[in-house]
Amino acid sequence: MSAGLDPRLLARAREVVADTTGFRDDAIAQEAVERVLRAELARGRVPTEVLSELQQLGSPLAYTLVRAVLVGETYFFRQPEHFRYIAQEGIPTALRQGALHLRGWSAGCATGEEAYSLAACLLACAPPGMPVEVVGTDLHEASLEAARRGTYGAWSRRESAPALHPVYELHNGRQVSILPEVRKVTRFAPANLLAPLPERFGQFDFILCRNVLTYFSPSARDAAVVHLARALAPGGWLFLGTVEVDRTPPGLTREGPPELQAFRKPRPEERTFAQLPVEKPVPALRLTPAPRRLSAPTPVLPTPPPSPPPPPARLHLQALERIEEGNVAGATAVLELLVKQAPDYLPGLLELALLRERAGARDAAFPLMRALRTRAGQLPPDALVDGPEALPARFYLASADAYLNLGALE
C-alpha cells in the first residue's frame, strides 16, 4: 500500500506520531498514516511541502496524523471490577481517613464514557453534600468535544459491562444522554500523558488509566506512570490495564488481587519502619593468632561437585537489575537462560514475553504468552507462584488472556 509514497515522508510521519503519543513503532497503524499522507498529496501538495510541515510537531498535519492513529475503544463501566473496588474499598477508606471531597481523573478518556462512569460511581457512594469532581483528559480534541456533548449510542453500552450506577437516561429512543447531576461534576480538557498534568488540576483520589499504556514504548510508558503517580493525592489509588505494567510503580503499593492492577500511594503516617532505610552494622574485627607452619604434606582435597543452577527467582532478580540499568540485551540473555532451565517458572515466561513485546518482537512474545496461559491454567487459581513477588496463578492467567485477546483484536 505504501507504493508511490516517499519513504522519507512515511518515516517522518511515524516519528511525529511516536514523539507526540509515545506509541511504540509497531502500535502505529501504517494504514492510517498512509491514508492521511495520500489525502494531503491528493490535494495537490508536493512531498517536500508535506515533509516541511511535518518538521513542526504542533502543525495541523501532525494533529491530523495523531487523530488518525489514536485508539478510541471505550464504553460505560468497562472493567467493572475497578468500579466495584472503588465503591467497596476505595471510597470507604478515603472517608475513614477524613476526606472532605472525592476527585477522579480519567487519563486517556477518549469520548468520555470512562470519565462519566467514574463520576457516577463517586456520586453514588459519596455522603450527601460531599463535593465530587472528575476530570477527563485526552490528546484528541474531537473526542473531547464528543465527551462534552454527552450523547451516546448502543456501542457505548455493552452487555459485558453492567450499569453499576445511574449515569445516563434514554434520549431520542435509541440514544442515551448523561444525567445532569453526573455531567455537572465532570469536565474535560486536552492533556498529554508524556508531560506532567498542569498543577492547576490538583491531585486526585482515584485515577483510571486503562488500556492506554499498552501501546506506549517502554520509555514513554515509564514516564507516563511517573506522571500519573505524582498526580495522586496521598492515600489515592491508580488503576491500570491488565498487561500495562508488570511491577509495582515506584512509590506506590499494590492493593487488592494482583490481576486488579490497583496501586495506592501511602499516606505519610502509613510509612513503616520496614520502609525506612536501615544502616548495615559494621562487623566487629576478630583477631586470631597466626597459624603455625606445619611440615606435614598438604592433603589432596576431593574435587567439589558442580554447583547447582541458581534458583529461578535469583536469575529473575538478576534480569530485573539489568532492565533497571538499561541493559536489555543482558536481561534478555538471563531470561532466556531462565526459561530454558525452568520452563514452568511463570514469572520468567511473563517477564521475557513482555521484554520482547517492548522490543517490538511480538511474534516472539506470543508463544511465551501461550505457554504461560497453558501452565497457569493447570494450577489452582489461588495457588501462590514463587517469584520476586508472590502472586497467585490467576494473575498470570489473566495477564496471558489479556495479551492474547488484545493481539486477536488488533
Short mmCIF file of C-alpha atoms in Angstrom, two decimals:
data_model
loop_
_atom_site.label_atom_id
_atom_site.label_comp_id
_atom_site.label_asym_id
_atom_site.label_seq_id
_atom_site.Cartn_x
_atom_site.Cartn_y
_atom_site.Cartn_z
CA MET A 1 0.00 0.00 0.00
CA SER A 2 2.96 2.31 0.58
CA ALA A 3 3.89 2.16 -3.12
CA GLY A 4 4.37 5.64 -4.52
CA LEU A 5 4.92 7.32 -1.16
CA ASP A 6 8.27 8.88 -0.40
CA PRO A 7 9.97 6.69 2.29
CA ARG A 8 11.30 9.84 3.97
CA LEU A 9 7.74 11.14 4.23
CA LEU A 10 6.50 7.91 5.79
CA ALA A 11 9.38 7.73 8.23
CA ARG A 12 8.95 11.34 9.37
CA ALA A 13 5.18 10.90 9.74
CA ARG A 14 5.71 7.89 12.02
CA GLU A 15 8.30 9.84 14.04
CA VAL A 16 5.79 12.65 14.57
CA VAL A 17 3.17 10.20 15.82
CA ALA A 18 5.64 8.45 18.14
CA ASP A 19 7.01 11.72 19.56
CA THR A 20 3.51 13.07 20.21
CA THR A 21 1.74 9.98 21.52
CA GLY A 22 4.54 7.86 22.98
CA PHE A 23 3.34 4.90 20.88
CA ARG A 24 5.90 2.23 20.09
CA ASP A 25 6.53 1.78 16.37
CA ASP A 26 4.52 -1.42 15.87
CA ALA A 27 1.47 0.16 17.58
CA ILE A 28 1.24 2.90 14.93
CA ALA A 29 -1.25 1.84 12.28
CA GLN A 30 0.55 2.04 8.93
CA GLU A 31 -2.72 2.20 7.01
CA ALA A 32 -3.87 5.26 8.96
CA VAL A 33 -0.58 7.11 8.36
CA GLU A 34 -0.62 6.34 4.65
CA ARG A 35 -4.27 7.39 4.35
CA VAL A 36 -3.51 10.83 5.78
CA LEU A 37 -0.44 11.34 3.59
CA ARG A 38 -2.25 10.28 0.42
CA ALA A 39 -5.09 12.69 1.23
CA GLU A 40 -2.58 15.53 1.55
CA LEU A 41 -0.94 14.65 -1.78
CA ALA A 42 -4.35 14.33 -3.44
CA ARG A 43 -4.97 17.97 -2.53
CA GLY A 44 -2.12 18.90 -4.87
CA ARG A 45 0.63 19.26 -2.27
CA VAL A 46 4.12 18.06 -3.16
CA PRO A 47 6.06 15.70 -0.85
CA THR A 48 8.66 18.34 0.08
CA GLU A 49 5.89 20.69 1.24
CA VAL A 50 4.28 17.96 3.36
CA LEU A 51 7.66 16.96 4.77
CA SER A 52 8.38 20.57 5.71
CA GLU A 53 5.14 20.83 7.68
CA LEU A 54 5.92 17.55 9.45
CA GLN A 55 9.06 19.10 10.91
CA GLN A 56 6.70 21.01 13.26
CA LEU A 57 5.19 18.79 15.97
CA GLY A 58 2.27 21.15 16.59
CA SER A 59 1.29 21.62 12.95
CA PRO A 60 -2.26 20.89 11.70
CA LEU A 61 -0.95 17.91 9.72
CA ALA A 62 0.75 16.49 12.81
CA TYR A 63 -2.55 16.78 14.66
CA THR A 64 -4.39 15.02 11.81
CA LEU A 65 -1.90 12.15 11.90
CA VAL A 66 -2.23 11.73 15.66
CA ARG A 67 -6.01 11.79 15.43
CA ALA A 68 -5.92 9.09 12.74
CA VAL A 69 -3.88 6.60 14.78
CA LEU A 70 -5.37 7.10 18.25
CA VAL A 71 -7.28 4.12 19.63
CA GLY A 72 -10.70 5.23 20.90
CA GLU A 73 -12.24 1.96 22.12
CA THR A 74 -14.25 2.68 25.29
CA TYR A 75 -17.67 2.14 26.86
CA PHE A 76 -19.52 2.65 30.13
CA PHE A 77 -18.19 0.77 33.17
CA ARG A 78 -15.52 -1.05 31.19
CA GLN A 79 -13.59 -3.34 33.56
CA PRO A 80 -16.39 -3.20 36.18
CA GLU A 81 -14.12 -4.75 38.83
CA HIS A 82 -12.35 -1.40 39.16
CA PHE A 83 -15.56 0.48 39.88
CA ARG A 84 -16.67 -2.18 42.35
CA TYR A 85 -13.34 -1.89 44.16
CA ILE A 86 -13.59 1.91 44.29
CA ALA A 87 -17.11 1.66 45.72
CA GLN A 88 -16.41 -1.13 48.23
CA GLU A 89 -12.84 -0.35 49.31
CA GLY A 90 -11.53 2.93 47.96
CA ILE A 91 -14.26 5.38 48.97
CA PRO A 92 -14.88 3.87 52.45
CA THR A 93 -11.13 4.06 53.14
CA ALA A 94 -10.98 7.68 51.98
CA LEU A 95 -13.93 8.57 54.22
CA ARG A 96 -12.37 6.87 57.25
CA GLN A 97 -9.25 8.95 56.67
CA GLY A 98 -11.27 12.16 56.79
CA ALA A 99 -11.64 13.01 53.07
CA LEU A 100 -13.51 16.29 52.52
CA HIS A 101 -14.09 15.68 48.80
CA LEU A 102 -13.64 12.98 46.15
CA ARG A 103 -11.70 13.75 42.95
CA GLY A 104 -11.10 11.46 39.98
CA TRP A 105 -9.11 11.58 36.75
CA SER A 106 -9.84 9.56 33.63
CA ALA A 107 -6.49 9.69 31.79
CA GLY A 108 -6.90 8.97 28.07
CA CYS A 109 -10.68 9.26 28.32
CA ALA A 110 -11.41 9.20 24.54
CA THR A 111 -15.12 10.09 24.14
CA GLY A 112 -15.80 10.29 27.87
CA GLU A 113 -17.63 7.11 28.84
CA GLU A 114 -14.99 6.19 31.44
CA ALA A 115 -14.96 9.67 32.99
CA TYR A 116 -18.75 9.72 33.34
CA SER A 117 -18.71 6.18 34.78
CA LEU A 118 -16.20 7.26 37.42
CA ALA A 119 -18.27 10.36 38.25
CA ALA A 120 -21.41 8.24 38.63
CA CYS A 121 -19.56 5.83 40.92
CA LEU A 122 -18.24 8.62 43.17
CA LEU A 123 -21.62 10.36 43.32
CA ALA A 124 -23.46 7.16 44.21
CA CYS A 125 -21.06 6.31 47.07
CA ALA A 126 -20.22 9.73 48.49
CA PRO A 127 -22.13 11.02 51.54
CA PRO A 128 -24.85 13.58 50.68
CA GLY A 129 -23.36 17.01 50.10
CA MET A 130 -19.74 15.86 49.70
CA PRO A 131 -18.09 17.63 46.73
CA VAL A 132 -17.27 15.33 43.80
CA GLU A 133 -15.22 16.25 40.73
CA VAL A 134 -13.94 14.21 37.78
CA VAL A 135 -11.56 15.36 35.04
CA GLY A 136 -11.27 13.55 31.72
CA THR A 137 -8.24 14.23 29.52
CA ASP A 138 -7.22 13.11 26.06
CA LEU A 139 -4.98 14.16 23.16
CA HIS A 140 -7.83 14.15 20.65
CA GLU A 141 -9.87 17.36 20.77
CA ALA A 142 -12.67 15.91 18.62
CA SER A 143 -13.08 13.08 21.13
CA LEU A 144 -13.26 15.61 23.95
CA GLU A 145 -15.96 17.53 22.08
CA ALA A 146 -17.97 14.31 21.80
CA ALA A 147 -17.45 13.75 25.53
CA ARG A 148 -18.74 17.23 26.34
CA ARG A 149 -21.89 16.59 24.28
CA GLY A 150 -22.62 13.57 26.47
CA THR A 151 -24.86 11.73 24.00
CA TYR A 152 -24.14 8.09 23.17
CA GLY A 153 -25.41 5.15 21.12
CA ALA A 154 -25.59 1.42 21.67
CA TRP A 155 -21.85 0.90 21.08
CA SER A 156 -21.09 2.71 24.35
CA ARG A 157 -23.34 0.34 26.30
CA ARG A 158 -22.11 -3.27 26.36
CA GLU A 159 -23.66 -6.31 28.00
CA SER A 160 -20.20 -7.25 29.31
CA ALA A 161 -20.13 -4.05 31.40
CA PRO A 162 -23.16 -3.74 33.70
CA ALA A 163 -24.61 -0.32 34.55
CA LEU A 164 -23.35 -0.29 38.14
CA HIS A 165 -24.54 3.25 38.97
CA PRO A 166 -27.01 5.71 37.38
CA VAL A 167 -25.11 7.55 34.66
CA TYR A 168 -27.44 8.16 31.69
CA GLU A 169 -31.09 8.34 30.65
CA LEU A 170 -32.83 7.32 27.44
CA HIS A 171 -32.79 10.06 24.84
CA ASN A 172 -34.45 10.07 21.40
CA GLY A 173 -35.40 6.40 21.52
CA ARG A 174 -32.06 4.72 20.74
CA GLN A 175 -29.57 7.13 22.26
CA VAL A 176 -28.78 7.98 25.86
CA SER A 177 -27.68 11.27 27.40
CA ILE A 178 -25.66 11.78 30.58
CA LEU A 179 -27.68 12.60 33.69
CA PRO A 180 -27.47 16.30 34.60
CA GLU A 181 -26.03 15.58 38.06
CA VAL A 182 -23.25 13.44 36.53
CA ARG A 183 -22.50 15.95 33.78
CA LYS A 184 -22.32 18.75 36.37
CA VAL A 185 -19.34 17.23 38.20
CA THR A 186 -17.41 16.14 35.07
CA ARG A 187 -15.20 18.30 32.89
CA PHE A 188 -12.83 17.59 30.02
CA ALA A 189 -9.51 19.08 28.94
CA PRO A 190 -6.69 18.25 26.49
CA ALA A 191 -3.57 16.73 28.05
CA ASN A 192 -0.68 14.51 27.05
CA LEU A 193 0.43 11.70 29.39
CA LEU A 194 4.04 12.26 28.27
CA ALA A 195 4.03 15.54 30.21
CA PRO A 196 3.10 16.23 33.85
CA LEU A 197 -0.51 17.27 34.35
CA PRO A 198 -0.55 21.05 34.97
CA GLU A 199 -0.66 21.93 38.67
CA ARG A 200 -3.96 23.76 38.27
CA PHE A 201 -5.70 20.38 38.05
CA GLY A 202 -4.57 19.48 41.56
CA GLN A 203 -4.28 15.93 42.88
CA PHE A 204 -6.72 13.04 42.66
CA ASP A 205 -8.08 10.34 44.94
CA PHE A 206 -8.76 7.96 42.04
CA ILE A 207 -7.02 7.79 38.66
CA LEU A 208 -8.11 5.46 35.85
CA CYS A 209 -5.66 4.86 33.00
CA ARG A 210 -6.70 1.57 31.41
CA ASN A 211 -5.71 0.17 28.00
CA VAL A 212 -3.75 3.30 27.15
CA LEU A 213 -0.18 2.45 28.10
CA THR A 214 -0.45 -0.85 26.20
CA TYR A 215 0.54 0.99 23.02
CA PHE A 216 3.39 3.03 24.54
CA SER A 217 7.09 2.45 24.09
CA PRO A 218 8.91 1.36 27.29
CA SER A 219 10.39 4.82 27.94
CA ALA A 220 7.08 6.57 27.25
CA ARG A 221 5.21 4.12 29.49
CA ASP A 222 7.65 4.67 32.36
CA ALA A 223 7.38 8.45 32.02
CA ALA A 224 3.58 8.32 31.94
CA VAL A 225 3.43 6.13 35.06
CA VAL A 226 5.62 8.63 36.93
CA HIS A 227 3.31 11.49 35.92
CA LEU A 228 0.22 9.51 36.96
CA ALA A 229 1.71 8.62 40.34
CA ARG A 230 2.67 12.25 41.01
CA ALA A 231 -0.93 13.33 40.37
CA LEU A 232 -2.20 11.02 43.13
CA ALA A 233 -3.13 12.55 46.46
CA PRO A 234 -1.63 10.76 49.47
CA GLY A 235 -3.77 7.68 50.03
CA GLY A 236 -5.06 7.80 46.44
CA TRP A 237 -5.49 4.86 44.03
CA LEU A 238 -4.23 4.31 40.47
CA PHE A 239 -5.93 1.67 38.29
CA LEU A 240 -4.15 0.35 35.17
CA GLY A 241 -4.95 -2.22 32.49
CA THR A 242 -4.11 -5.88 33.00
CA VAL A 243 -0.87 -6.09 30.98
CA GLU A 244 0.25 -2.46 31.02
CA VAL A 245 2.84 -2.77 33.81
CA ASP A 246 4.50 -5.89 35.18
CA ARG A 247 5.64 -4.49 38.54
CA THR A 248 4.51 -2.02 41.17
CA PRO A 249 5.21 1.60 40.13
CA PRO A 250 7.83 3.37 42.29
CA GLY A 251 6.39 5.00 45.40
CA LEU A 252 3.13 3.01 45.26
CA THR A 253 1.92 -0.23 46.83
CA ARG A 254 -0.18 -2.94 45.23
CA GLU A 255 -3.76 -3.16 46.53
CA GLY A 256 -6.31 -5.92 46.10
CA PRO A 257 -5.74 -9.04 43.98
CA PRO A 258 -2.80 -8.73 41.55
CA GLU A 259 -4.92 -9.02 38.40
CA LEU A 260 -6.83 -5.90 39.52
CA GLN A 261 -3.71 -3.80 38.77
CA ALA A 262 -4.65 -1.34 41.53
CA PHE A 263 -1.92 0.69 43.22
CA ARG A 264 -2.06 3.12 46.15
CA LYS A 265 0.13 6.00 47.30
CA PRO A 266 0.75 5.55 51.04
CA ARG A 267 -0.06 8.46 53.33
CA PRO A 268 2.96 9.86 55.25
CA GLU A 269 1.79 8.35 58.55
CA GLU A 270 1.49 4.91 56.93
CA ARG A 271 5.23 4.54 56.39
CA THR A 272 6.50 1.68 58.49
CA PHE A 273 9.93 1.07 59.92
CA ALA A 274 10.35 -1.61 57.28
CA GLN A 275 10.15 1.12 54.61
CA LEU A 276 12.82 3.30 56.23
CA PRO A 277 16.46 2.92 55.21
CA VAL A 278 18.38 0.68 57.57
CA GLU A 279 22.06 1.19 58.21
CA LYS A 280 24.04 -2.00 57.89
CA PRO A 281 26.00 -2.80 61.06
CA VAL A 282 29.76 -2.75 60.73
CA PRO A 283 31.11 -6.21 61.62
CA ALA A 284 33.43 -6.28 64.61
CA LEU A 285 37.05 -7.06 63.94
CA ARG A 286 38.05 -10.52 65.12
CA LEU A 287 41.74 -11.03 65.93
CA THR A 288 43.00 -14.58 65.56
CA PRO A 289 46.52 -15.87 66.11
CA ALA A 290 48.56 -16.64 63.04
CA PRO A 291 48.51 -20.36 62.23
CA ARG A 292 51.67 -22.34 62.93
CA ARG A 293 53.56 -23.66 59.98
CA LEU A 294 53.27 -27.46 59.74
CA SER A 295 55.68 -29.64 57.92
CA ALA A 296 53.04 -32.26 57.10
CA PRO A 297 52.30 -32.66 53.40
CA THR A 298 49.32 -30.82 52.02
CA PRO A 299 46.38 -33.21 51.71
CA VAL A 300 44.80 -33.72 48.31
CA LEU A 301 41.25 -32.40 48.53
CA PRO A 302 38.47 -34.08 46.57
CA THR A 303 37.07 -32.19 43.59
CA PRO A 304 33.89 -30.39 44.73
CA PRO A 305 30.68 -31.36 42.93
CA PRO A 306 29.43 -28.91 40.29
CA SER A 307 27.36 -26.05 41.68
CA PRO A 308 23.62 -26.45 41.18
CA PRO A 309 21.96 -23.89 38.92
CA PRO A 310 20.79 -20.76 40.77
CA PRO A 311 17.12 -20.69 41.87
CA PRO A 312 14.75 -19.23 39.24
CA ALA A 313 13.87 -16.25 41.42
CA ARG A 314 17.56 -15.32 41.75
CA LEU A 315 18.03 -15.34 37.98
CA HIS A 316 14.85 -13.31 37.64
CA LEU A 317 16.21 -10.67 40.01
CA GLN A 318 19.44 -10.53 38.02
CA ALA A 319 17.38 -9.86 34.87
CA LEU A 320 15.41 -7.12 36.65
CA GLU A 321 18.66 -5.46 37.70
CA ARG A 322 19.83 -5.43 34.08
CA ILE A 323 16.49 -3.97 32.96
CA GLU A 324 16.85 -1.17 35.52
CA GLU A 325 20.35 -0.49 34.20
CA GLY A 326 19.03 -0.28 30.64
CA ASN A 327 20.91 -3.43 29.64
CA VAL A 328 18.12 -5.03 27.61
CA ALA A 329 20.43 -7.48 25.82
CA GLY A 330 21.85 -8.71 29.12
CA ALA A 331 18.37 -9.04 30.65
CA THR A 332 17.16 -10.97 27.61
CA ALA A 333 20.08 -13.40 27.84
CA VAL A 334 19.41 -14.05 31.53
CA LEU A 335 15.68 -14.55 30.95
CA GLU A 336 16.27 -16.90 28.02
CA LEU A 337 18.55 -18.98 30.25
CA LEU A 338 15.91 -18.87 33.00
CA VAL A 339 13.11 -20.07 30.71
CA LYS A 340 15.35 -22.85 29.38
CA GLN A 341 16.33 -24.06 32.87
CA ALA A 342 12.90 -23.58 34.46
CA PRO A 343 10.20 -23.72 31.73
CA ASP A 344 7.45 -23.92 34.38
CA TYR A 345 8.55 -20.75 36.19
CA LEU A 346 5.61 -18.48 35.30
CA PRO A 347 7.19 -15.12 36.25
CA GLY A 348 10.08 -15.83 33.87
CA LEU A 349 7.74 -16.59 30.96
CA LEU A 350 5.81 -13.37 31.57
CA GLU A 351 8.93 -11.24 32.03
CA LEU A 352 10.57 -12.47 28.82
CA ALA A 353 7.32 -12.11 26.85
CA LEU A 354 6.88 -8.50 27.99
CA LEU A 355 10.53 -7.72 27.30
CA ARG A 356 10.17 -9.00 23.74
CA GLU A 357 6.91 -7.11 23.32
CA ARG A 358 8.60 -3.85 24.34
CA ALA A 359 11.39 -4.55 21.88
CA GLY A 360 8.82 -4.88 19.10
CA ALA A 361 9.29 -8.67 18.74
CA ARG A 362 5.61 -9.54 19.11
CA ASP A 363 5.96 -12.75 17.10
CA ALA A 364 8.44 -13.98 19.72
CA ALA A 365 6.25 -12.86 22.62
CA PHE A 366 3.09 -14.72 21.59
CA PRO A 367 4.45 -18.28 22.03
CA LEU A 368 5.65 -17.35 25.51
CA MET A 369 2.23 -15.95 26.43
CA ARG A 370 0.55 -19.10 25.11
CA ALA A 371 2.89 -21.24 27.20
CA LEU A 372 2.19 -19.02 30.19
CA ARG A 373 -1.54 -19.43 29.74
CA THR A 374 -1.28 -23.23 29.45
CA ARG A 375 0.89 -23.62 32.53
CA ALA A 376 -1.06 -21.12 34.64
CA GLY A 377 -4.32 -22.83 33.68
CA GLN A 378 -3.04 -26.10 35.13
CA LEU A 379 -2.67 -24.59 38.62
CA PRO A 380 -5.37 -23.78 41.18
CA PRO A 381 -6.30 -20.10 40.65
CA ASP A 382 -5.29 -19.10 44.17
CA ALA A 383 -2.03 -21.09 44.23
CA LEU A 384 0.82 -18.68 45.02
CA VAL A 385 3.63 -18.74 42.48
CA ASP A 386 7.10 -18.04 43.82
CA GLY A 387 8.97 -15.12 42.29
CA PRO A 388 10.30 -11.66 43.17
CA GLU A 389 6.68 -11.01 44.24
CA ALA A 390 4.49 -13.97 45.26
CA LEU A 391 1.39 -13.77 43.05
CA PRO A 392 -1.47 -16.23 42.53
CA ALA A 393 -1.74 -18.28 39.35
CA ARG A 394 -4.86 -16.37 38.31
CA PHE A 395 -2.73 -13.23 37.87
CA TYR A 396 -0.60 -14.95 35.23
CA LEU A 397 -3.66 -16.48 33.56
CA ALA A 398 -5.38 -13.08 33.38
CA SER A 399 -2.21 -11.42 32.04
CA ALA A 400 -1.83 -14.02 29.28
CA ASP A 401 -5.51 -13.86 28.36
CA ALA A 402 -5.47 -10.07 28.17
CA TYR A 403 -2.36 -10.06 25.96
CA LEU A 404 -3.56 -12.80 23.62
CA ASN A 405 -7.04 -11.28 23.28
CA LEU A 406 -5.53 -7.86 22.56
CA GLY A 407 -3.45 -9.38 19.78
CA ALA A 408 -6.50 -11.10 18.34
CA LEU A 409 -8.44 -7.82 18.31
CA GLU A 410 -5.62 -5.98 16.59
#
